Amino acid sequence: MTPVSQSAYSQQPWWADAVFYQIYPRSYADGNGDGTGDLIGICERLDHLVELGVDAIWISPFYRSPMADGGYDVADPCDVDPIFGTLADFDALLADAHERGLKVTIDIVPNHFSDQHVWFRQALAAAPGSPERARFIFREGRGANGDQPPNNWPSMFGGPAWTRVPDGQWYLHLFAAEQPDLDWTNPEVPAEFARILRFWLDRGVDGFRVDVAHGMAKEPGLPDMDLSVITPRDEGAHMPSAADIRFDRDAVHEYHRGFRKVLDSYPGDRMAVGEAWVPSSERMARYAAPDELNLTFNFELVVAPWSATEFRSAIDRSLHAMAAVGAPCTWVLANHDVDRTATRYGGGARGLARARAAALVQLSLPGAAYLYNGDELGLENVELPDDALQDPTWERTGHQVRGRDGERVPLPWTGTRPPYGFSTGPTSWLPMPEGWAASTVEAEAADPASTLQLYRTTLRLRHTLADLQGTALEWLDSPDGCLAYRRGGLSVWLNAGVAAVPMPACELVHASAPVGADLEPDVAVWLRS
Ligand code: NOJ
């Protein structure tokens, strides 16, 4: 047994063990019947979250945006895009959520702006070498005529990370060409983001999710990279290798210390969680060092294959790395960038059984947890027709990689046909499949065996069982293929193997599936020892 103590954060602020629910706003609920989810829609469906039992929401970007990357191309970070509503709608949503006891967190996107942001328009209108261009990363090209990109970096969405402008200079974009990277060594950039943070903190938000937290600092001199270290996007979620010099440069931590100073200047435990896809737990933990972001997503369970050994080492590594910086772990199974959990575990009945079991593991680990909207219904990715695809990856890879639309299909709420109460209009921004009648919130609420009911029970127990409220975790011996740990008087067992094992002789508190004398494969249980 390996006792893990994280007593450094025993005086916990609210976020240290909170369950956050990610709302992808285009897909959660449509309040105005145009087929795209919006802020009014979220307001109308807040009670779903109260009944589910989450503590906080994270709303993906709803800012003014041409939507070249689903809103992660921000044209005005201090205003609401008309497809999502107005600032008044946001204020109403914030007030309604707070009234229900839900904390509200939102995205900030500091690595890049949209090419429609006023700064980038000014940069294009200004001359090479001007202060307007110095907010972004403009460089001369290589080759006799400067017609080769300044270095060999590829964009995360396919194609080169550089685009040439009419006067011959090139600008860097680690993502789509419509998302020019900002130059964080220019003091105007951190100052502008401090202003953006304050704008939303003054309105009353409880915190932020920091997009591409590992990308804002660039390797000095922008040298060529070793292209062999890149894993193709269609091979699933992956951590960039330590040799991928586009990310995780040491200089980035200074920028996060700046964010933290702004957060700490407000009352009420405002927080930030970093999105840092980095290759080791130790590198990940640095983003949640005492004077940096409060939390950092732990993607180890997203990339771990279905294996007790892999789960155990992912959990162990993460607990120890985070304990070393005195911050809680932040467990993640899915988000809008990776396949849905049930799909990742193989889809169908087996994928769903595993996703349900994984939820019992995720939600019994010490620390915070993030749920992705629709996972509480056990939804799978949807195979979409080519002409429906909107992820920039599809175009930028010349239709080789389909991208992330499959996990972004709107949520089914009621009824038996698309759009299942998502919208009062006839269609939705991504088509919803036939066959989701049994997966609506309405249908699952009426079915005691549904995944929705499993999540509701799991979250109720998580909040009421004192055993889960501490920070200690002890590993227990378990048969091959199984994972077992103790939290207080509760033990958690997962059978990720292929054979049934005898159920330990303990009182059954909770299970991801009906159980008998044996613990069957793909089932997790909570037991009272
Ligand atoms: C991470 C976001 O989660 C993803 O959706 C987006 O495409 C990239 N950052 C670029 O902002």
XYZ file of C-alpha atoms and ligand atoms in Angstrom:
540
model
C 0.000 0.000 0.000
C 1.230 3.488 -0.836
C -0.325 6.140 1.380
C -0.655 9.424 -0.464
C -1.202 12.502 1.612
C -1.979 15.874 0.154
C -2.432 17.626 3.454
C -0.972 20.803 1.976
C -4.444 21.718 0.773
C -6.500 20.472 3.716
C -8.008 23.938 4.206
C -9.753 23.530 0.916
C -11.206 26.275 -1.231
C -14.392 25.296 -3.103
C -12.620 24.269 -6.300
C -10.256 21.759 -4.681
C -12.774 18.905 -4.829
C -15.459 20.424 -7.047
C -17.144 18.581 -9.901
C -17.170 20.876 -12.925
C -19.486 20.280 -15.859
C -18.239 21.454 -19.255
C -20.886 23.121 -21.386
C -20.033 23.300 -25.064
C -22.436 26.181 -25.709
C -23.286 25.423 -29.360
C -24.458 21.973 -28.290
C -26.006 22.208 -24.837
C -29.427 23.795 -25.447
C -30.858 26.181 -28.024
C -33.069 28.878 -26.510
C -34.013 30.791 -29.672
C -34.795 28.045 -32.175
C -31.987 28.788 -34.660
C -30.412 25.345 -34.260
C -27.342 26.534 -32.312
C -27.113 26.356 -28.538
C -26.946 29.677 -26.683
C -26.826 31.365 -23.281
C -30.613 31.506 -22.892
C -30.705 27.793 -23.630
C -28.165 27.155 -20.868
C -30.271 29.232 -18.461
C -33.363 27.228 -19.304
C -31.546 23.960 -18.646
C -29.694 24.843 -15.439
C -31.942 22.627 -13.374
C -30.570 19.581 -15.168
C -27.214 20.432 -13.615
C -28.666 20.964 -10.170
C -30.375 17.571 -10.330
C -27.184 16.027 -11.664
C -25.370 17.382 -8.611
C -22.378 19.205 -10.078
C -20.776 22.112 -8.246
C -19.667 24.331 -11.103
C -19.910 24.849 -14.822
C -17.224 25.673 -17.359
C -18.663 27.275 -20.473
C -16.503 26.972 -23.599
C -16.109 30.256 -25.559
C -19.230 32.299 -26.317
C -17.311 35.461 -27.269
C -17.547 37.346 -30.554
C -16.010 35.050 -33.107
C -16.204 34.176 -36.789
C -16.280 30.548 -35.529
C -13.340 29.315 -37.594
C -12.528 27.048 -34.622
C -15.816 26.794 -32.770
C -15.267 30.082 -30.912
C -11.645 29.408 -29.917
C -10.902 32.093 -32.500
C -11.872 35.094 -30.382
C -12.529 38.414 -32.137
C -13.686 40.266 -29.012
C -13.028 38.550 -25.676
C -15.190 41.078 -23.800
C -18.414 40.602 -25.710
C -20.883 37.814 -26.465
C -21.278 36.613 -30.039
C -24.808 37.281 -31.323
C -25.285 33.553 -32.041
C -24.994 32.978 -28.279
C -26.895 36.073 -27.093
C -25.820 39.253 -25.327
C -23.828 40.366 -22.317
C -27.163 40.834 -20.528
C -27.932 37.150 -21.221
C -24.589 36.257 -19.692
C -25.273 38.338 -16.590
C -28.681 36.676 -16.239
C -27.124 33.222 -16.610
C -24.496 34.053 -13.993
C -27.146 35.265 -11.561
C -29.395 32.244 -12.158
C -26.497 29.820 -11.724
C -25.331 31.507 -8.523
C -28.870 31.453 -7.181
C -28.814 27.681 -7.652
C -25.469 27.353 -5.902
C -23.506 26.682 -9.096
C -20.139 28.362 -9.627
C -19.527 29.689 -13.135
C -16.210 29.444 -14.933
C -15.410 30.479 -18.495
C -12.629 30.108 -21.038
C -9.857 32.526 -21.755
C -7.881 31.965 -24.928
C -4.497 33.646 -24.447
C -2.380 31.865 -27.059
C -4.101 33.505 -30.017
C -6.801 35.883 -31.165
C -9.043 35.612 -34.207
C -7.711 37.164 -37.384
C -10.818 39.372 -37.106
C -9.706 40.825 -33.743
C -9.027 44.555 -34.046
C -5.371 44.016 -33.121
C -4.792 41.668 -36.036
C -6.622 43.909 -38.480
C -4.395 46.762 -37.302
C -1.332 44.540 -37.668
C -2.205 43.711 -41.277
C -2.791 47.367 -42.067
C 0.533 48.381 -40.485
C 4.048 47.959 -41.877
C 6.532 45.195 -41.056
C 8.393 46.149 -37.878
C 5.499 48.274 -36.560
C 4.219 48.128 -32.942
C 0.933 46.732 -34.319
C 2.742 43.722 -35.802
C 4.782 43.252 -32.621
C 1.695 41.973 -30.772
C 1.798 38.882 -32.979
C 4.629 36.752 -34.336
C 5.470 38.098 -37.775
C 8.736 37.041 -39.412
C 10.449 37.202 -42.786
C 10.351 33.987 -44.779
C 13.281 31.802 -45.757
C 14.667 31.168 -49.230
C 15.899 33.621 -51.839
C 12.522 35.358 -52.127
C 11.388 34.755 -48.570
C 8.709 32.488 -49.949
C 9.443 29.630 -47.556
C 7.931 29.698 -44.023
C 10.296 30.986 -41.305
C 10.548 27.499 -39.795
C 9.188 23.984 -40.348
C 6.509 23.946 -37.630
C 3.200 22.362 -38.593
C -0.109 23.681 -37.294
C -2.042 21.460 -34.868
C -4.849 21.312 -37.420
C -2.643 20.269 -40.364
C -0.604 22.265 -42.881
C 2.126 24.760 -41.973
C 1.935 26.903 -38.826
C 2.725 29.977 -40.936
C 0.658 32.054 -43.350
C 2.084 34.718 -45.645
C 0.571 38.190 -45.891
C 0.593 40.324 -49.078
C 3.722 42.326 -48.157
C 5.688 39.074 -47.911
C 5.935 38.588 -44.118
C 4.619 35.448 -42.454
C 2.699 35.119 -39.182
C 2.682 32.166 -36.813
C -0.471 30.225 -35.942
C -0.100 26.997 -33.977
C -3.757 26.282 -34.850
C -5.804 27.552 -37.829
C -4.631 30.427 -40.031
C -7.570 32.386 -38.570
C -5.925 32.103 -35.104
C -2.724 34.218 -35.161
C -0.498 33.557 -32.129
C 0.141 36.437 -29.764
C 3.644 37.464 -28.703
C 3.617 37.200 -24.910
C 7.065 38.803 -24.650
C 5.366 42.052 -25.686
C 4.123 43.664 -22.418
C 0.976 44.853 -24.182
C -0.218 41.229 -24.387
C -0.170 40.278 -20.673
C -1.613 43.708 -19.865
C -4.507 43.090 -22.263
C -5.220 39.670 -20.733
C -5.178 41.124 -17.225
C -7.828 43.555 -18.482
C -9.880 40.694 -19.980
C -9.705 38.702 -16.737
C -10.811 41.727 -14.749
C -13.673 42.411 -17.141
C -15.199 39.000 -16.336
C -14.147 38.898 -12.676
C -15.881 42.251 -12.167
C -19.058 40.714 -13.605
C -18.777 37.962 -10.998
C -17.348 34.853 -12.672
C -15.753 32.344 -10.332
C -12.902 31.317 -12.549
C -11.355 30.458 -15.886
C -10.163 27.589 -17.985
C -6.944 28.703 -19.664
C -6.824 27.478 -23.265
C -3.465 26.171 -24.568
C -1.832 27.141 -21.272
C 1.287 25.297 -22.443
C 1.644 27.166 -25.746
C 1.898 30.850 -24.971
C 5.703 30.996 -24.623
C 7.645 30.313 -27.799
C 11.114 28.815 -28.106
C 13.504 31.780 -28.560
C 14.627 32.117 -32.150
C 11.814 29.835 -33.365
C 14.192 27.074 -34.556
C 13.091 24.152 -36.741
C 11.663 21.195 -34.829
C 12.153 17.466 -35.164
C 9.022 16.530 -37.103
C 9.360 12.830 -36.271
C 8.109 13.521 -32.716
C 4.595 14.400 -33.873
C 1.788 11.842 -33.576
C -0.895 12.271 -36.238
C -4.173 13.688 -34.889
C -6.258 10.835 -36.236
C -4.410 8.467 -33.910
C -6.432 9.840 -31.012
C -5.638 12.000 -28.031
C -1.966 12.165 -27.217
C 0.505 14.171 -25.236
C 3.007 16.102 -27.328
C 6.447 14.634 -26.793
C 8.963 16.509 -24.655
C 10.856 17.129 -27.888
C 7.938 19.069 -29.397
C 9.399 22.533 -28.955
C 6.158 24.258 -29.908
C 4.863 23.681 -26.359
C 5.704 23.703 -22.652
C 8.555 26.200 -22.717
C 9.741 27.227 -19.257
C 9.033 30.906 -19.899
C 5.285 30.225 -19.905
C 5.159 29.977 -16.125
C 5.801 33.675 -15.676
C 2.604 34.392 -17.614
C 0.576 32.102 -15.360
C 2.002 33.837 -12.290
C 0.611 37.023 -13.796
C -2.869 35.452 -14.125
C -2.710 34.272 -10.543
C -1.913 37.761 -9.242
C -5.049 39.083 -10.910
C -7.192 36.239 -9.535
C -5.836 36.671 -6.027
C -6.636 40.375 -6.075
C -10.354 39.442 -6.015
C -12.296 38.086 -3.057
C -13.971 34.681 -3.036
C -11.473 32.044 -4.144
C -11.536 32.815 -7.862
C -9.662 30.131 -9.741
C -8.076 29.063 -13.004
C -7.446 25.631 -14.479
C -4.836 25.189 -17.179
C -5.199 23.183 -20.355
C -1.657 21.914 -20.653
C -1.084 18.789 -22.721
C 2.389 17.988 -21.490
C 4.314 14.751 -21.556
C 4.900 14.059 -17.864
C 3.031 14.468 -14.594
C 5.897 16.525 -13.221
C 5.718 18.972 -16.125
C 1.917 19.091 -15.733
C 2.142 19.853 -12.018
C 4.319 22.909 -12.634
C 1.272 24.698 -14.060
C -0.400 24.420 -10.636
C 2.631 25.498 -8.607
C 1.649 27.556 -5.523
C 1.887 30.901 -7.327
C 0.533 29.774 -10.710
C -2.831 28.382 -11.835
C -4.936 26.729 -9.137
C -5.570 23.539 -11.081
C -4.310 21.889 -14.220
C -6.220 19.275 -16.179
C -4.922 15.785 -15.725
C -5.290 14.109 -19.112
C -3.622 10.860 -18.039
C -6.959 9.035 -17.808
C -7.922 10.310 -21.261
C -4.875 8.751 -22.843
C -4.654 5.619 -20.657
C -5.817 2.422 -22.372
C -8.433 0.274 -20.574
C -6.048 -1.460 -18.207
C -5.862 -1.653 -14.427
C -2.085 -1.356 -14.498
C -2.194 1.712 -16.729
C -4.927 3.320 -14.637
C -3.036 2.661 -11.441
C 0.215 4.090 -12.692
C -1.569 7.112 -14.204
C -3.331 7.798 -10.896
C -0.237 7.188 -8.803
C 1.978 9.394 -10.971
C -0.573 12.191 -10.925
C -1.214 12.071 -7.174
C 2.459 12.205 -6.377
C 3.261 14.947 -8.890
C 0.415 17.154 -7.674
C 1.160 16.471 -3.981
C 4.647 17.789 -4.628
C 3.219 21.192 -5.588
C 0.435 21.097 -2.969
C -2.384 21.209 -5.525
C -5.259 18.776 -6.030
C -5.520 16.528 -9.068
C -8.091 17.465 -11.697
C -9.448 14.263 -13.216
C -10.758 14.273 -16.780
C -12.294 11.519 -18.906
C -13.439 13.601 -21.878
C -13.923 17.040 -23.368
C -14.815 18.625 -26.706
C -11.417 17.744 -28.196
C -11.348 13.979 -27.650
C -13.634 11.069 -28.481
C -16.493 10.574 -26.052
C -15.633 8.217 -23.211
C -17.980 5.399 -24.327
C -16.541 5.604 -27.854
C -12.960 5.599 -26.648
C -13.605 2.396 -24.737
C -14.895 0.648 -27.861
C -18.500 1.840 -28.149
C -21.637 -0.275 -27.881
C -22.591 -2.078 -24.676
C -18.976 -2.707 -23.712
C -17.893 0.901 -24.282
C -20.797 2.147 -22.196
C -20.145 -0.338 -19.370
C -16.523 0.806 -19.251
C -17.470 4.489 -19.365
C -19.845 3.940 -16.425
C -17.170 2.077 -14.474
C -14.571 4.746 -15.276
C -16.952 7.411 -13.910
C -17.035 5.598 -10.563
C -13.245 5.654 -10.530
C -12.952 9.286 -11.657
C -15.478 10.530 -9.118
C -13.990 8.628 -6.186
C -10.457 9.956 -6.622
C -9.235 12.806 -4.422
C -9.347 16.209 -6.078
C -11.488 17.994 -8.634
C -13.207 16.410 -11.644
C -14.480 17.659 -14.988
C -17.452 16.081 -16.787
C -18.153 16.747 -20.460
C -21.747 17.514 -21.391
C -23.482 14.401 -22.686
C -21.200 11.961 -20.886
C -23.816 11.839 -18.135
C -26.123 10.336 -20.775
C -23.527 7.816 -21.950
C -23.545 9.338 -25.447
C -21.169 8.089 -28.108
C -19.494 10.013 -30.924
C -21.672 10.437 -33.995
C -20.476 9.472 -37.479
C -21.283 12.635 -39.407
C -21.563 13.035 -43.176
C -18.646 14.843 -44.829
C -20.714 17.888 -45.701
C -21.682 18.432 -42.051
C -18.103 18.654 -40.763
C -17.040 22.033 -39.342
C -13.792 21.341 -37.490
C -10.995 23.252 -39.314
C -8.945 20.052 -39.209
C -11.108 18.568 -41.989
C -10.211 21.291 -44.506
C -6.641 21.862 -43.318
C -5.754 18.182 -43.759
C -7.253 18.036 -47.258
C -10.125 15.881 -45.935
C -7.777 13.314 -44.390
C -8.648 13.854 -40.701
C -12.279 14.307 -39.759
C -11.637 16.246 -36.550
C -13.697 16.672 -33.417
C -17.279 17.254 -34.585
C -18.297 13.699 -33.689
C -18.081 14.479 -29.957
C -19.768 17.894 -30.333
C -23.226 16.842 -31.556
C -26.008 18.607 -29.569
C -27.523 17.027 -26.482
C -30.845 15.170 -26.682
C -33.342 16.414 -24.087
C -36.828 15.126 -24.885
C -38.905 13.248 -27.480
C -38.062 10.516 -29.911
C -36.764 12.284 -33.040
C -34.020 14.806 -33.846
C -33.544 17.457 -32.578
C -34.884 15.838 -29.375
C -35.922 19.081 -27.681
C -32.446 20.586 -28.188
C -34.075 23.267 -30.332
C -37.600 24.386 -31.107
C -36.452 24.704 -34.736
C -36.299 21.736 -37.097
C -32.531 21.326 -37.322
C -29.355 21.588 -35.294
C -25.925 22.987 -36.255
C -24.572 19.446 -36.419
C -27.145 16.824 -37.398
C -28.389 14.646 -34.542
C -28.759 10.939 -35.234
C -31.834 8.759 -35.269
C -31.722 6.279 -32.404
C -31.171 8.612 -29.456
C -34.751 8.324 -28.111
C -33.602 6.234 -25.146
C -30.671 8.595 -24.466
C -32.578 11.826 -23.881
C -32.490 13.445 -20.458
C -36.230 12.803 -20.264
C -35.958 9.088 -21.054
C -32.942 8.505 -18.829
C -34.524 10.376 -15.920
C -37.374 7.854 -16.085
C -35.074 4.816 -16.173
C -33.511 3.827 -12.830
C -30.769 1.873 -14.637
C -29.750 4.740 -16.942
C -26.357 6.384 -17.074
C -27.957 9.664 -16.009
C -29.260 8.025 -12.843
C -25.862 6.452 -12.266
C -24.211 9.886 -12.439
C -26.835 11.448 -10.185
C -26.339 8.758 -7.549
C -22.567 8.882 -7.864
C -22.482 12.639 -7.356
C -24.929 12.494 -4.436
C -22.740 9.876 -2.725
C -19.570 11.813 -3.524
C -21.015 14.772 -1.673
C -22.425 12.870 1.271
C -19.848 10.153 2.004
C -17.337 11.581 4.426
C -14.808 8.959 3.245
C -14.469 10.711 -0.111
C -13.936 14.125 1.361
C -10.373 13.689 2.537
C -7.367 13.584 0.310
C -5.819 10.235 1.223
C -5.806 7.208 -1.064
C -4.317 3.812 -0.275
C -3.803 1.127 -2.872
C -5.160 -2.311 -2.020
C -3.901 -5.653 -3.300
C -6.206 -6.952 -6.011
C -6.278 -9.794 -8.553
C -4.772 -9.377 -12.024
C -6.817 -7.053 -14.190
C -8.294 -5.224 -11.195
C -7.635 -1.913 -9.550
C -8.504 -1.344 -5.878
C -7.950 1.518 -3.486
C -9.261 2.695 -0.176
C -10.622 6.134 0.674
C -11.382 6.224 4.384
C -13.708 3.314 5.111
C -14.679 2.981 1.470
C -12.920 0.772 -1.023
C -13.217 1.230 -4.763
C -12.776 -1.745 -7.067
C -12.583 -1.772 -10.856
C -12.368 -4.923 -12.925
C -10.661 -3.844 -16.140
C -9.648 -7.421 -16.957
C -11.319 -10.155 -18.971
C -12.352 -12.588 -16.216
C -14.758 -12.244 -13.298
C -13.188 -12.179 -9.828
C -14.890 -12.955 -6.511
C -16.550 -9.899 -4.997
C -14.734 -8.868 -1.795
C -16.823 -9.672 1.299
C -17.920 -6.117 2.042
C -21.120 -4.121 2.056
C -22.009 -2.866 -1.429
C -22.464 0.902 -1.460
C -22.581 1.667 -5.172
C -21.990 -0.114 -8.479
C -21.702 0.817 -12.141
C -23.841 -2.228 -13.098
C -25.936 -4.847 -11.298
C -23.591 -7.139 -9.336
C -23.818 -10.647 -7.862
C -21.265 -12.924 -6.220
C -18.563 -11.883 -8.685
C -17.110 -8.611 -9.859
C -17.553 -8.935 -13.620
C -15.229 -7.340 -16.196
C -15.964 -3.682 -16.984
C -17.675 -3.066 -13.650
C -16.661 -0.804 -10.751
C -18.024 -0.884 -7.218
C -17.762 1.149 -4.047
C -17.665 -1.072 -0.959
C -17.759 -0.414 2.756
C -15.030 -2.413 4.467
C -7.841 23.837 -27.120
C -9.326 23.847 -27.283
O -9.900 22.978 -26.351
C -9.592 23.439 -28.705
O -10.946 23.177 -28.933
C -9.066 24.516 -29.611
O -9.223 24.093 -30.950
C -7.588 24.785 -29.346
N -7.290 24.861 -27.949
C -7.174 26.092 -29.965
O -7.728 27.157 -29.245
